[in-house]
Amino acid sequence: MPELPEPAVEEVSDGVFAYLQLHGQWGLNNAAFITAGDSVTLVDTCFTERRSRALADAVHRTAGDRPVRTLINTHHHGDHTHGNYVFGPGVTIVGHEKCREEVIATGLGTQALWPDVDWGEIVVTPPTVTFDERLTLYAGDLELQLIYVGPAHTTNDILVWLPERRTLIAGDVVFNGGTPFCVFGSLAGSLRALDTIRALAPERIVPGHGPVCGVEALDGIESYLRFVEETARKGHEAGVTPLDLARQTDLPDEFAALHDSERFVANLHRAYSELNGDPPGTPLPMPTVMPDMIAYNGGQMPQCLA
Ligand SMILES: [Zn+2]
């Protein structure tokens, strides 16, 4: 296990805090919270019980006795939703309608991938308020716009946009320093989501993984996704499997240097699906994709640092 920094709270705008679990590798997601009026609005939780309780402690240290009343899930993945239950039955959990479906359908299935992680006693707890395209919430007087941008990283990604603060809580549509991952969503949709973010013109972005950044971080994500798109187009035309294609491809240094670069082969699977004409977000056969990712990773399951 590499040496990891302690999770950190960073105030990105008055009363708006990022909760950062650096450096954002597998299992190390970010959350965010907004203190306003007499309560707290939280965006996302963590992968394990221990990490989610540490998040709850950090919120309490920062916000005092103000309770978390609203919890927003940016998408269904367990590293953003497993800890929902820690915040109690009195909390309203908001997410995309497909986020609720996927939280329920996935259950604790991810745990089988990483049996050595100390998961704790997780109680699967899906969103209780769902929406389709857009929803506006208020944290005190502060407007939070929830904007659906899926399928992108998953089928159910939403942005949390604070227009008065030019601040965006982006979920996993933005990985800063890690490899983008669109196997559960869409490659074309991931590119479109970047356009949506650019049009909002945020001054600061809390990414789903990695340090707080600005819009300049989107350029590297876009060039990676374009590289996947172009590589897949050639490989698909030549009839090469995603795994063989990944192995034959020299990943440029700037992409090889990103955390979790083994996601490349999984992303190629998604690109192939779209080249085959499947609708964005069509579920891929994980019993094929996961073994390919393991094979491309030298026969090892990628390490989860949760
Ligand atoms: Zn995710």
Tab-separated table of N, CA and C in Angstrom, residues 28-132:
chain	number	residue	atom	x	y	z
A	28	LEU	N	-10.358	6.015	-3.826
A	28	LEU	CA	-10.092	7.284	-3.124
A	28	LEU	C	-10.803	8.421	-3.854
A	29	ASN	N	-12.060	8.620	-3.492
A	29	ASN	CA	-12.887	9.633	-4.168
A	29	ASN	C	-12.891	10.932	-3.371
A	30	ASN	N	-13.416	11.967	-3.986
A	30	ASN	CA	-13.671	13.220	-3.284
A	30	ASN	C	-15.155	13.332	-2.949
A	31	ALA	N	-15.444	14.100	-1.919
A	31	ALA	CA	-16.812	14.525	-1.615
A	31	ALA	C	-16.762	16.048	-1.484
A	32	ALA	N	-17.885	16.659	-1.188
A	32	ALA	CA	-17.915	18.112	-0.974
A	32	ALA	C	-19.082	18.404	-0.053
A	33	PHE	N	-19.026	19.550	0.632
A	33	PHE	CA	-20.182	19.925	1.449
A	33	PHE	C	-20.297	21.434	1.534
A	34	ILE	N	-21.542	21.845	1.723
A	34	ILE	CA	-21.869	23.260	1.735
A	34	ILE	C	-22.551	23.548	3.062
A	35	THR	N	-22.002	24.492	3.808
A	35	THR	CA	-22.647	24.885	5.060
A	35	THR	C	-23.398	26.177	4.784
A	36	ALA	N	-24.665	26.176	5.097
A	36	ALA	CA	-25.475	27.375	4.852
A	36	ALA	C	-26.660	27.325	5.783
A	37	GLY	N	-27.018	28.496	6.325
A	37	GLY	CA	-28.127	28.516	7.268
A	37	GLY	C	-27.813	27.583	8.422
A	38	ASP	N	-28.787	26.754	8.779
A	38	ASP	CA	-28.594	25.909	9.962
A	38	ASP	C	-28.299	24.462	9.587
A	39	SER	N	-27.940	24.212	8.337
A	39	SER	CA	-27.708	22.821	7.970
A	39	SER	C	-26.583	22.692	6.940
A	40	VAL	N	-26.316	21.439	6.604
A	40	VAL	CA	-25.229	21.098	5.687
A	40	VAL	C	-25.808	20.318	4.517
A	41	THR	N	-25.361	20.647	3.307
A	41	THR	CA	-25.674	19.858	2.123
A	41	THR	C	-24.390	19.150	1.710
A	42	LEU	N	-24.468	17.834	1.633
A	42	LEU	CA	-23.288	17.021	1.344
A	42	LEU	C	-23.399	16.480	-0.074
A	43	VAL	N	-22.273	16.413	-0.767
A	43	VAL	CA	-22.248	15.803	-2.094
A	43	VAL	C	-21.333	14.582	-2.026
A	44	ASP	N	-21.909	13.414	-2.119
A	44	ASP	CA	-21.214	12.120	-2.159
A	44	ASP	C	-20.666	11.684	-0.799
A	45	THR	N	-20.494	10.370	-0.688
A	45	THR	CA	-19.901	9.777	0.511
A	45	THR	C	-18.698	8.937	0.062
A	46	CYS	N	-18.282	7.961	0.839
A	46	CYS	CA	-17.034	7.238	0.518
A	46	CYS	C	-17.292	5.743	0.358
A	47	PHE	N	-16.204	5.009	0.040
A	47	PHE	CA	-16.321	3.606	-0.369
A	47	PHE	C	-16.564	2.672	0.826
A	48	THR	N	-15.859	2.937	1.939
A	48	THR	CA	-15.944	2.038	3.089
A	48	THR	C	-16.631	2.752	4.258
A	49	GLU	N	-17.033	1.943	5.229
A	49	GLU	CA	-17.639	2.542	6.428
A	49	GLU	C	-16.640	3.458	7.131
A	50	ARG	N	-15.402	2.982	7.277
A	50	ARG	CA	-14.393	3.766	7.991
A	50	ARG	C	-14.171	5.114	7.306
A	51	ARG	N	-14.034	5.102	5.994
A	51	ARG	CA	-13.791	6.360	5.268
A	51	ARG	C	-15.010	7.287	5.326
A	52	SER	N	-16.205	6.696	5.293
A	52	SER	CA	-17.407	7.532	5.345
A	52	SER	C	-17.595	8.139	6.734
A	53	ARG	N	-17.230	7.379	7.770
A	53	ARG	CA	-17.315	7.944	9.132
A	53	ARG	C	-16.280	9.054	9.315
A	54	ALA	N	-15.117	8.890	8.682
A	54	ALA	CA	-14.101	9.961	8.733
A	54	ALA	C	-14.622	11.215	8.023
A	55	LEU	N	-15.359	11.012	6.937
A	55	LEU	CA	-15.982	12.160	6.247
A	55	LEU	C	-16.995	12.835	7.171
A	56	ALA	N	-17.832	12.024	7.833
A	56	ALA	CA	-18.836	12.583	8.748
A	56	ALA	C	-18.146	13.383	9.863
A	57	ASP	N	-17.025	12.868	10.364
A	57	ASP	CA	-16.282	13.581	11.419
A	57	ASP	C	-15.751	14.911	10.893
A	58	ALA	N	-15.239	14.892	9.668
A	58	ALA	CA	-14.675	16.116	9.082
A	58	ALA	C	-15.775	17.162	8.877
A	59	VAL	N	-16.955	16.714	8.455
A	59	VAL	CA	-18.083	17.644	8.286
A	59	VAL	C	-18.438	18.236	9.650
A	60	HIS	N	-18.482	17.394	10.663
A	60	HIS	CA	-18.844	17.840	12.011
A	60	HIS	C	-17.817	18.832	12.558
A	61	ARG	N	-16.537	18.538	12.332
A	61	ARG	CA	-15.473	19.451	12.806
A	61	ARG	C	-15.592	20.817	12.140
A	62	THR	N	-16.003	20.808	10.868
A	62	THR	CA	-16.057	22.062	10.100
A	62	THR	C	-17.366	22.809	10.354
A	63	ALA	N	-18.471	22.058	10.407
A	63	ALA	CA	-19.801	22.695	10.426
A	63	ALA	C	-20.413	22.732	11.817
A	64	GLY	N	-19.709	22.167	12.809
A	64	GLY	CA	-20.245	22.153	14.169
A	64	GLY	C	-21.475	21.268	14.254
A	65	ASP	N	-22.479	21.726	14.995
A	65	ASP	CA	-23.647	20.877	15.251
A	65	ASP	C	-24.686	20.910	14.135
A	66	ARG	N	-24.417	21.679	13.102
A	66	ARG	CA	-25.402	21.727	12.008
A	66	ARG	C	-25.523	20.344	11.366
A	67	PRO	N	-26.736	19.830	11.239
A	67	PRO	CA	-26.893	18.484	10.692
A	67	PRO	C	-26.831	18.466	9.167
A	68	VAL	N	-26.433	17.315	8.623
A	68	VAL	CA	-26.544	17.105	7.178
A	68	VAL	C	-28.014	16.804	6.899
A	69	ARG	N	-28.664	17.669	6.117
A	69	ARG	CA	-30.086	17.461	5.815
A	69	ARG	C	-30.288	16.913	4.407
A	70	THR	N	-29.365	17.321	3.496
A	70	THR	CA	-29.488	16.897	2.104
A	70	THR	C	-28.169	16.287	1.664
A	71	LEU	N	-28.275	15.158	0.965
A	71	LEU	CA	-27.094	14.470	0.424
A	71	LEU	C	-27.340	14.250	-1.055
A	72	ILE	N	-26.419	14.708	-1.875
A	72	ILE	CA	-26.541	14.561	-3.327
A	72	ILE	C	-25.538	13.505	-3.774
A	73	ASN	N	-25.957	12.573	-4.612
A	73	ASN	CA	-25.031	11.604	-5.209
A	73	ASN	C	-24.764	12.009	-6.661
A	74	THR	N	-23.479	12.178	-7.012
A	74	THR	CA	-23.149	12.567	-8.393
A	74	THR	C	-23.340	11.419	-9.378
A	75	HIS	N	-23.260	10.180	-8.889
A	75	HIS	CA	-23.513	8.976	-9.711
A	75	HIS	C	-23.528	7.787	-8.768
A	76	HIS	N	-23.803	6.595	-9.310
A	76	HIS	CA	-24.117	5.476	-8.422
A	76	HIS	C	-22.911	4.736	-7.844
A	77	HIS	N	-21.707	4.958	-8.356
A	77	HIS	CA	-20.571	4.120	-7.949
A	77	HIS	C	-20.401	4.086	-6.431
A	78	GLY	N	-20.008	2.904	-5.941
A	78	GLY	CA	-19.919	2.683	-4.500
A	78	GLY	C	-18.984	3.629	-3.781
A	79	ASP	N	-17.924	4.084	-4.477
A	79	ASP	CA	-17.002	4.995	-3.775
A	79	ASP	C	-17.646	6.365	-3.547
A	80	HIS	N	-18.785	6.610	-4.145
A	80	HIS	CA	-19.509	7.874	-3.926
A	80	HIS	C	-20.826	7.679	-3.155
A	81	THR	N	-21.257	6.420	-3.003
A	81	THR	CA	-22.588	6.179	-2.414
A	81	THR	C	-22.625	5.166	-1.260
A	82	HIS	N	-21.586	4.347	-1.122
A	82	HIS	CA	-21.659	3.312	-0.075
A	82	HIS	C	-21.920	3.905	1.303
A	83	GLY	N	-21.364	5.100	1.538
A	83	GLY	CA	-21.491	5.687	2.877
A	83	GLY	C	-22.774	6.464	3.094
A	84	ASN	N	-23.711	6.422	2.152
A	84	ASN	CA	-24.955	7.200	2.312
A	84	ASN	C	-25.618	6.934	3.660
A	85	TYR	N	-25.645	5.670	4.050
A	85	TYR	CA	-26.389	5.264	5.256
A	85	TYR	C	-25.815	5.869	6.529
A	86	VAL	N	-24.512	6.237	6.467
A	86	VAL	CA	-23.847	6.772	7.664
A	86	VAL	C	-24.530	8.065	8.124
A	87	PHE	N	-25.175	8.770	7.181
A	87	PHE	CA	-25.742	10.077	7.504
A	87	PHE	C	-27.188	9.998	7.980
A	88	GLY	N	-27.676	8.782	8.140
A	88	GLY	CA	-28.910	8.578	8.884
A	88	GLY	C	-30.182	8.659	8.075
A	89	PRO	N	-31.263	8.156	8.648
A	89	PRO	CA	-32.538	8.070	7.928
A	89	PRO	C	-33.211	9.428	7.732
A	90	GLY	N	-32.765	10.459	8.470
A	90	GLY	CA	-33.413	11.767	8.356
A	90	GLY	C	-32.910	12.586	7.178
A	91	VAL	N	-31.955	12.047	6.426
A	91	VAL	CA	-31.346	12.810	5.339
A	91	VAL	C	-32.071	12.522	4.028
A	92	THR	N	-32.346	13.573	3.272
A	92	THR	CA	-32.916	13.405	1.935
A	92	THR	C	-31.766	13.176	0.964
A	93	ILE	N	-31.816	12.058	0.239
A	93	ILE	CA	-30.731	11.745	-0.704
A	93	ILE	C	-31.247	11.975	-2.125
A	94	VAL	N	-30.520	12.828	-2.859
A	94	VAL	CA	-30.953	13.256	-4.182
A	94	VAL	C	-30.000	12.702	-5.237
A	95	GLY	N	-30.550	12.166	-6.314
A	95	GLY	CA	-29.708	11.688	-7.412
A	95	GLY	C	-30.529	11.524	-8.676
A	96	HIS	N	-29.855	11.229	-9.764
A	96	HIS	CA	-30.559	10.955	-11.014
A	96	HIS	C	-31.397	9.686	-10.854
A	97	GLU	N	-32.486	9.608	-11.606
A	97	GLU	CA	-33.358	8.426	-11.447
A	97	GLU	C	-32.602	7.122	-11.732
A	98	LYS	N	-31.666	7.178	-12.692
A	98	LYS	CA	-30.892	5.961	-12.981
A	98	LYS	C	-29.846	5.698	-11.898
A	99	CYS	N	-29.474	6.716	-11.156
A	99	CYS	CA	-28.560	6.512	-10.025
A	99	CYS	C	-29.249	5.618	-8.994
A	100	ARG	N	-30.485	5.948	-8.682
A	100	ARG	CA	-31.233	5.107	-7.735
A	100	ARG	C	-31.304	3.660	-8.236
A	101	GLU	N	-31.675	3.500	-9.514
A	101	GLU	CA	-31.786	2.140	-10.082
A	101	GLU	C	-30.465	1.387	-9.968
A	102	GLU	N	-29.365	2.087	-10.297
A	102	GLU	CA	-28.057	1.407	-10.328
A	102	GLU	C	-27.525	1.116	-8.921
A	103	VAL	N	-27.790	2.010	-7.974
A	103	VAL	CA	-27.366	1.728	-6.594
A	103	VAL	C	-28.046	0.437	-6.124
A	104	ILE	N	-29.331	0.325	-6.428
A	104	ILE	CA	-30.079	-0.862	-5.997
A	104	ILE	C	-29.591	-2.100	-6.747
A	105	ALA	N	-29.425	-1.973	-8.073
A	105	ALA	CA	-29.027	-3.131	-8.880
A	105	ALA	C	-27.612	-3.602	-8.537
A	106	THR	N	-26.715	-2.653	-8.244
A	106	THR	CA	-25.316	-3.020	-7.968
A	106	THR	C	-25.169	-3.576	-6.559
A	107	GLY	N	-25.941	-3.046	-5.631
A	107	GLY	CA	-25.856	-3.505	-4.240
A	107	GLY	C	-24.420	-3.424	-3.742
A	108	LEU	N	-23.946	-4.511	-3.168
A	108	LEU	CA	-22.572	-4.551	-2.666
A	108	LEU	C	-21.684	-5.367	-3.601
A	109	GLY	N	-22.114	-5.480	-4.853
A	109	GLY	CA	-21.412	-6.331	-5.824
A	109	GLY	C	-19.946	-5.973	-6.015
A	110	THR	N	-19.620	-4.687	-5.862
A	110	THR	CA	-18.232	-4.253	-6.077
A	110	THR	C	-17.279	-4.902	-5.080
A	111	GLN	N	-17.803	-5.265	-3.906
A	111	GLN	CA	-16.926	-5.793	-2.862
A	111	GLN	C	-16.213	-7.071	-3.300
A	112	ALA	N	-16.861	-7.839	-4.201
A	112	ALA	CA	-16.254	-9.093	-4.655
A	112	ALA	C	-14.969	-8.834	-5.447
A	113	LEU	N	-14.857	-7.645	-6.051
A	113	LEU	CA	-13.655	-7.330	-6.828
A	113	LEU	C	-12.449	-7.137	-5.914
A	114	TRP	N	-12.716	-6.627	-4.712
A	114	TRP	CA	-11.620	-6.317	-3.778
A	114	TRP	C	-11.949	-6.917	-2.404
A	115	PRO	N	-11.842	-8.241	-2.288
A	115	PRO	CA	-12.235	-8.898	-1.033
A	115	PRO	C	-11.362	-8.510	0.165
A	116	ASP	N	-10.171	-7.953	-0.087
A	116	ASP	CA	-9.284	-7.639	1.036
A	116	ASP	C	-9.558	-6.282	1.668
A	117	VAL	N	-10.424	-5.490	1.036
A	117	VAL	CA	-10.725	-4.170	1.608
A	117	VAL	C	-11.587	-4.356	2.861
A	118	ASP	N	-11.312	-3.552	3.886
A	118	ASP	CA	-12.114	-3.567	5.113
A	118	ASP	C	-13.361	-2.703	4.868
A	119	TRP	N	-14.439	-3.338	4.390
A	119	TRP	CA	-15.610	-2.578	3.944
A	119	TRP	C	-16.452	-2.034	5.087
A	120	GLY	N	-16.457	-2.708	6.238
A	120	GLY	CA	-17.387	-2.335	7.309
A	120	GLY	C	-18.766	-2.903	7.005
A	121	GLU	N	-19.751	-2.427	7.767
A	121	GLU	CA	-21.124	-2.951	7.630
A	121	GLU	C	-21.947	-1.978	6.803
A	122	ILE	N	-21.802	-2.053	5.498
A	122	ILE	CA	-22.471	-1.083	4.633
A	122	ILE	C	-23.928	-1.482	4.406
A	123	VAL	N	-24.808	-0.514	4.538
A	123	VAL	CA	-26.231	-0.717	4.243
A	123	VAL	C	-26.534	0.057	2.960
A	124	VAL	N	-26.840	-0.646	1.891
A	124	VAL	CA	-27.086	0.003	0.598
A	124	VAL	C	-28.267	0.964	0.736
A	125	THR	N	-28.022	2.240	0.404
A	125	THR	CA	-29.024	3.287	0.642
A	125	THR	C	-29.104	4.195	-0.583
A	126	PRO	N	-30.093	3.983	-1.433
A	126	PRO	CA	-30.183	4.748	-2.688
A	126	PRO	C	-30.814	6.124	-2.483
A	127	PRO	N	-30.704	6.990	-3.501
A	127	PRO	CA	-31.405	8.280	-3.445
A	127	PRO	C	-32.903	8.095	-3.211
A	128	THR	N	-33.483	9.037	-2.473
A	128	THR	CA	-34.920	9.002	-2.176
A	128	THR	C	-35.678	10.052	-2.975
A	129	VAL	N	-34.939	11.002	-3.545
A	129	VAL	CA	-35.549	11.994	-4.448
A	129	VAL	C	-34.778	11.906	-5.759
A	130	THR	N	-35.462	11.653	-6.854
A	130	THR	CA	-34.762	11.509	-8.127
A	130	THR	C	-35.314	12.488	-9.146
A	131	PHE	N	-34.529	12.717	-10.188
A	131	PHE	CA	-34.947	13.626	-11.250
A	131	PHE	C	-34.356	13.136	-12.560
A	132	ASP	N	-34.749	13.791	-13.644
A	132	ASP	CA	-34.320	13.340	-14.963
A	132	ASP	C	-33.264	14.284	-15.557
